[in-house]
Coordinates of C-alpha atoms in Angstrom, one line a residue:
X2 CA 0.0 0.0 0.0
X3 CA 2.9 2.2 1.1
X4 CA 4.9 2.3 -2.3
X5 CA 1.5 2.2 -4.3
X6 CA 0.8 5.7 -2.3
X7 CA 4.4 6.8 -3.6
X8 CA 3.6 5.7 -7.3
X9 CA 0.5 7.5 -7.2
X10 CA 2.2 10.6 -6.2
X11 CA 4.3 10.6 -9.2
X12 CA 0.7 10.6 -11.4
X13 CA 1.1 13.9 -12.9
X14 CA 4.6 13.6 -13.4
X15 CA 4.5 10.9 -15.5
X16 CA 2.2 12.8 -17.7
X17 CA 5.7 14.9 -18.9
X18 CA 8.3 12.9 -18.7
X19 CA 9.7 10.7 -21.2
X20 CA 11.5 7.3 -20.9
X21 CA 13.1 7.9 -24.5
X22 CA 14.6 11.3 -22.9
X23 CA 15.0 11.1 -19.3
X24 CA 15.7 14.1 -16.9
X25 CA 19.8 13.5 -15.6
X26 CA 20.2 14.2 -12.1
X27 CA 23.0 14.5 -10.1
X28 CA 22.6 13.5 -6.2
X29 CA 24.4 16.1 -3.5
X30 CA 25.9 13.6 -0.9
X31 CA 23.6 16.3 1.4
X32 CA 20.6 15.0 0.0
X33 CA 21.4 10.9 1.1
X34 CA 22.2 12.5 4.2
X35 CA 19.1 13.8 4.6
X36 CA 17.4 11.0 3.2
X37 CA 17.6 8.8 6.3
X38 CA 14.0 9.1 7.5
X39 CA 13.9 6.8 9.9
X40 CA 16.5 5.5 12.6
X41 CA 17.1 3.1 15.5
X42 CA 15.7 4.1 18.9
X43 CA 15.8 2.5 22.3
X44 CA 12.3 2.1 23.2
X45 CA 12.0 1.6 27.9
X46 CA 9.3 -0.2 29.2
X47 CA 9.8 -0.3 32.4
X48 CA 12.7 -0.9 35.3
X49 CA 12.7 -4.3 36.6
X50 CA 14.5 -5.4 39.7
X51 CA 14.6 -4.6 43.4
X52 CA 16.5 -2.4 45.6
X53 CA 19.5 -0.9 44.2
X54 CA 20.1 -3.4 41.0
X55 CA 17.8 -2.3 38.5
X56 CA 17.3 -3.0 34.9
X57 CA 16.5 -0.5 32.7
X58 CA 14.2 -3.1 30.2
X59 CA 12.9 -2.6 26.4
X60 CA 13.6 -3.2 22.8
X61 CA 15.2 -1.7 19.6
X62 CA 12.7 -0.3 17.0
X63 CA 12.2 2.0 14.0
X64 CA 11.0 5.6 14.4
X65 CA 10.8 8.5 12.5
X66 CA 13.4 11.1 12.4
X67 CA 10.8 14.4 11.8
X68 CA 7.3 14.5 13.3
X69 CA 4.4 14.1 11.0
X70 CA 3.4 17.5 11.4
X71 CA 7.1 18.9 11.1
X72 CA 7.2 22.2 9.2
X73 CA 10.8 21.7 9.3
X74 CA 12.6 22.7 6.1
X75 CA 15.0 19.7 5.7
X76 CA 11.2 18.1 6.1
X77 CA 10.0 19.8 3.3
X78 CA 12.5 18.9 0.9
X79 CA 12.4 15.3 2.1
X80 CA 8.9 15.0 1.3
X81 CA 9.6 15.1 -2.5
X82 CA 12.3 12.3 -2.5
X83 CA 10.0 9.4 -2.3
X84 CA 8.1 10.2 -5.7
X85 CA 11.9 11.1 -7.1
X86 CA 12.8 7.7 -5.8
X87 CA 9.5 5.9 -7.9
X88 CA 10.0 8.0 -11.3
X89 CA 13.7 6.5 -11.1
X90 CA 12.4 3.2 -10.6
X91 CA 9.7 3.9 -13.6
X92 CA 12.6 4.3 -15.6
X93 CA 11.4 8.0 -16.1
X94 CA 14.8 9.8 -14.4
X95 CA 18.2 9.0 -14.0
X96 CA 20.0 9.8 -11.0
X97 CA 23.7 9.7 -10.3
X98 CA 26.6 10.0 -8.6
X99 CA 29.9 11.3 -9.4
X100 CA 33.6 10.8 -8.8
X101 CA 34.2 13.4 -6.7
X102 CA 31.2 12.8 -4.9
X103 CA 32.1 9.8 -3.9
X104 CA 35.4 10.7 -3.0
X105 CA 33.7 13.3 -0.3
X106 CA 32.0 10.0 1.3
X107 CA 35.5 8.2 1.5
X108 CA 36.4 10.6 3.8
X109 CA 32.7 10.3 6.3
X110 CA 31.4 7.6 7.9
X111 CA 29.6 5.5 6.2
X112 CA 26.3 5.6 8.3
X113 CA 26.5 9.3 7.4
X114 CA 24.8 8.6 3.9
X115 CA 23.0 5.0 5.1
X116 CA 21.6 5.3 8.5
X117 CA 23.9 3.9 11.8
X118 CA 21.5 1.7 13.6
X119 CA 20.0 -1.9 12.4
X120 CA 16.5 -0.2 12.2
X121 CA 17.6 3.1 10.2
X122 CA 15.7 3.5 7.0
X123 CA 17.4 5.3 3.6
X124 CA 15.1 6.3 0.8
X125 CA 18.4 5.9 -1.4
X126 CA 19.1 2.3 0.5
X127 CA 17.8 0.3 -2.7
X128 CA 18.9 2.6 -4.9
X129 CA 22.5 2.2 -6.4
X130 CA 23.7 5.5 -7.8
X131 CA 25.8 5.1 -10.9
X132 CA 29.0 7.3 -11.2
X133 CA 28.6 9.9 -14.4
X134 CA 32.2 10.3 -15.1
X135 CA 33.8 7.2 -13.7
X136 CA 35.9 6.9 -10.3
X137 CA 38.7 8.3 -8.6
X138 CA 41.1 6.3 -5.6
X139 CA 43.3 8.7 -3.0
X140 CA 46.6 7.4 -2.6
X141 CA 46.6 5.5 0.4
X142 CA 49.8 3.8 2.3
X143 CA 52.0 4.2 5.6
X144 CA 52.6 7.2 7.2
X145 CA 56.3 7.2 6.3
X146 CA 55.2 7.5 3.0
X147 CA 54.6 10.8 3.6
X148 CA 51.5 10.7 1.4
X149 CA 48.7 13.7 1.2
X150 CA 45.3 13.0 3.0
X151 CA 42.1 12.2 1.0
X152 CA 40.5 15.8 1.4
X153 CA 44.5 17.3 -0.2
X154 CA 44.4 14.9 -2.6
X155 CA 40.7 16.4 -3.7
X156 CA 41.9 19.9 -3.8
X157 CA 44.9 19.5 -5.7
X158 CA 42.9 17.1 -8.4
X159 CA 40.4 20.4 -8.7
X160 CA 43.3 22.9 -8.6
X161 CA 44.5 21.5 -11.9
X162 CA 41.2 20.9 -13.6
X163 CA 40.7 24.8 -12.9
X164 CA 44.1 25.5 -14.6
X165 CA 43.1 23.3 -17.9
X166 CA 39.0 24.1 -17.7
X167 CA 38.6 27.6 -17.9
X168 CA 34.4 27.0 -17.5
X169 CA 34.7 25.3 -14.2
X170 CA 37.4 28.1 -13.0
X171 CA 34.8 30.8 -14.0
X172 CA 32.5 29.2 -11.8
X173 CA 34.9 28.7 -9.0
X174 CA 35.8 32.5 -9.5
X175 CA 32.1 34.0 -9.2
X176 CA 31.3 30.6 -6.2
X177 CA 34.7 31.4 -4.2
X178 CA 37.5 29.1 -4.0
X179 CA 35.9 27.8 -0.3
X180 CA 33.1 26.1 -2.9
X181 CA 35.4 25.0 -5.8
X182 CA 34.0 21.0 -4.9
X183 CA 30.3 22.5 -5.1
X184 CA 31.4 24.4 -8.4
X185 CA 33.0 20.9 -9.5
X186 CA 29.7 19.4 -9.2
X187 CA 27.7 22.0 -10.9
X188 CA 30.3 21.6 -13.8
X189 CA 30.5 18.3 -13.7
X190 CA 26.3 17.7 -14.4
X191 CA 26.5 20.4 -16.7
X192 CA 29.2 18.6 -18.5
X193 CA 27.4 15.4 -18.7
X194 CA 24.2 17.2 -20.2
X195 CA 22.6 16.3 -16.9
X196 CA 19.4 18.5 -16.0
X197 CA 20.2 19.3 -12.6
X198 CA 22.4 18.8 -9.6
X199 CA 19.8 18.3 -6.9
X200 CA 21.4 19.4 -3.4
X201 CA 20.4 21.0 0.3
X202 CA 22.9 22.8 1.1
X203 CA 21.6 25.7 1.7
X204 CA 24.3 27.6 1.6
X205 CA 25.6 26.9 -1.7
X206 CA 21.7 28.2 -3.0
X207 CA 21.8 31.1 -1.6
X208 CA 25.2 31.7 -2.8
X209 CA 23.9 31.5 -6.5
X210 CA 20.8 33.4 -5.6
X211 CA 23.3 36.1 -4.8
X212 CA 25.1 35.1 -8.2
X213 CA 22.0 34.8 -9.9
X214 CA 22.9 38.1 -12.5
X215 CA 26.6 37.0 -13.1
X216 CA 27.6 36.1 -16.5
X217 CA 28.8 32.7 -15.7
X218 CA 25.8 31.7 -13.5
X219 CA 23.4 33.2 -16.3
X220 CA 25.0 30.8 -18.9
X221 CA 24.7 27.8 -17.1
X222 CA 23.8 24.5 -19.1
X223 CA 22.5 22.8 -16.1
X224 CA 20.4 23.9 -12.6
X225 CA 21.0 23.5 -9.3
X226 CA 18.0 22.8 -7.0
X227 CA 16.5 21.6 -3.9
X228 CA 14.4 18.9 -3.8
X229 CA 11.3 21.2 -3.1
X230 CA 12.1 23.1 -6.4
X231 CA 12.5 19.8 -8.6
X232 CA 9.4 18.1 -7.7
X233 CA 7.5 21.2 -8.3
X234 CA 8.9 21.5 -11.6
X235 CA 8.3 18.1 -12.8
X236 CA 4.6 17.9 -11.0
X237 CA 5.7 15.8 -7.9
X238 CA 3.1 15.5 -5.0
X239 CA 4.9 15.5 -1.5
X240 CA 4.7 12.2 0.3
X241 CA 5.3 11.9 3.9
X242 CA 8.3 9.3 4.7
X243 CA 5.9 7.9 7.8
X244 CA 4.4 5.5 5.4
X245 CA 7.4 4.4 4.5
X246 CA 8.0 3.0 8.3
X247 CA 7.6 -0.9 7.8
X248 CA 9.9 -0.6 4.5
X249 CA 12.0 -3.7 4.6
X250 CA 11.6 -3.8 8.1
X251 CA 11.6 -7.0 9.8
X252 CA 12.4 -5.6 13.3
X253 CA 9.8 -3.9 15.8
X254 CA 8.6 -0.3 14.3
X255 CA 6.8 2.2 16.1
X256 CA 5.4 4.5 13.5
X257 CA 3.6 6.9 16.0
X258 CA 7.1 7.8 17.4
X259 CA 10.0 10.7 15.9
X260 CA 12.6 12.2 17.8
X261 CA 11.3 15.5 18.9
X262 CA 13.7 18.0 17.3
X263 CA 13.4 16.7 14.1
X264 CA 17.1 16.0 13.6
X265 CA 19.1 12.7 13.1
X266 CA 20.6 11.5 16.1
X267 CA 23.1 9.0 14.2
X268 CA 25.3 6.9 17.3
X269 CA 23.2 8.5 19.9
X270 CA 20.2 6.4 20.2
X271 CA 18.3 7.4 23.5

């Protein structure tokens, strides 16, 4: 019933789009972060015991990361990711990763971009994100080696792409050199003809807001947008992760829980 609710979101959507010209997306490593909608919480029932040796007794179970009735704006955005999810499954979008991307989640944990507990739920977790322009491995060895770290390795890699592509320096010149991996990732989707690079980080939007009249942001062969922005471009309906609680779940799930501020609480559980 759950994913037939999510399919049916996607209705008006699939009215426009078209499998023998699908939208190209590229996925921020923000947005799988965000896209844990559900993690593992430590549920007490009571304290059993006598005198001073108690135990405090309960069970491991799924809840919800944002209330129902959040009007929180990570919320928001996360709302359109389930019908994003289905249209990819339809076969109606394409969403990716990239090289650099993943290089950024080499140097995170893991349960950053897939949920830390047994019970955490990923909207992406079934999902496998091809790479649009192929892989890249840091240099890895012993310390007497000497070598640079992951994130140095990075910068120098983008420091000479900016010396021998003069499009992606532009950007970085009109971004700032603080965002030269965001401006990678812009160029890199519009490189690959990809419609958008689909992010929440905030700051990096309102960044180009600011940039919105520069000559190198004007000319730009791809967009950058939130999830919000997307779905209401394409004629997505928002769809509350909650139904999604008993996805793949064969574990205890308490769908009438969330954690009260709405945020991920990632190795702390209680």
């Amino acid at each position: 019933m759950a994913h037939w609710l999510v399919d049916l979101s996607t209705w008006r959507a699939r009215r426009t789009l078209n499998r023998d010209n699908q939208l190209g997306i590229l996925v921020d490593n923000t947005v799988l972060s965000h896209a844990t909608t559900h993690e593992t919480a430590w549920i007490s029932t009571e304290r059993a015991g006598s005198g001073s040796q108690t135990i405090d007794s309960g069970y491991a179970a799924r809840i919800a990361v944002h209330p129902a009735n959040s009007n929180d704006r990570d919320y928001h955005h996360i709302r359109q990711l389930p019908g994003l999810i289905s249209l990819y499954r339809q076969g109606l979008i394409q969403l990716h990763t990239s090289a650099e991307l993943q290089a950024e989640q080499f140097r995170k944990p893991a349960g950053l971009f897939r949920g830390y507990g047994y019970c955490d739920h990923n909207l992406f977790s079934s999902v496998k994100l091809e790479s649009i322009d192929g892989y890249v491995f840091p240099d890895l060895g012993p310390k007497w080696m000497n070598l640079p770290n992951a994130g140095d390795q990075q910068r120098r890699r983008l420091e000479a792409r900016a010396a021998s592509d003069p499009e992606y320096a532009s950007l970085v010149d009109v971004l700032g050199p603080s965002n030269s991996q965001d401006a990678w990732h812009i160029r890199t989707a519009e490189q690959n003809g990809l419609f958008c690079f689909l992010t929440m980080d905030y700051q990096l939007l309102k960044n180009l807001e600011a940039q919105k009249g520069a000559k190198r942001i004007k000319a730009l062969q791809t967009r950058v947008m939130a999830p919000s922005e997307l779905g209401q471009h394409i004629g997505l309906f928002p769809i509350p992760p909650h139904i999604l609680s008993y996805a793949e779940a064969s574990f205890p799930v308490r769908s009438d829980l969330a954690w009260p501020d709405g945020k991920r609480k990632g190795r702390k559980r209680r």
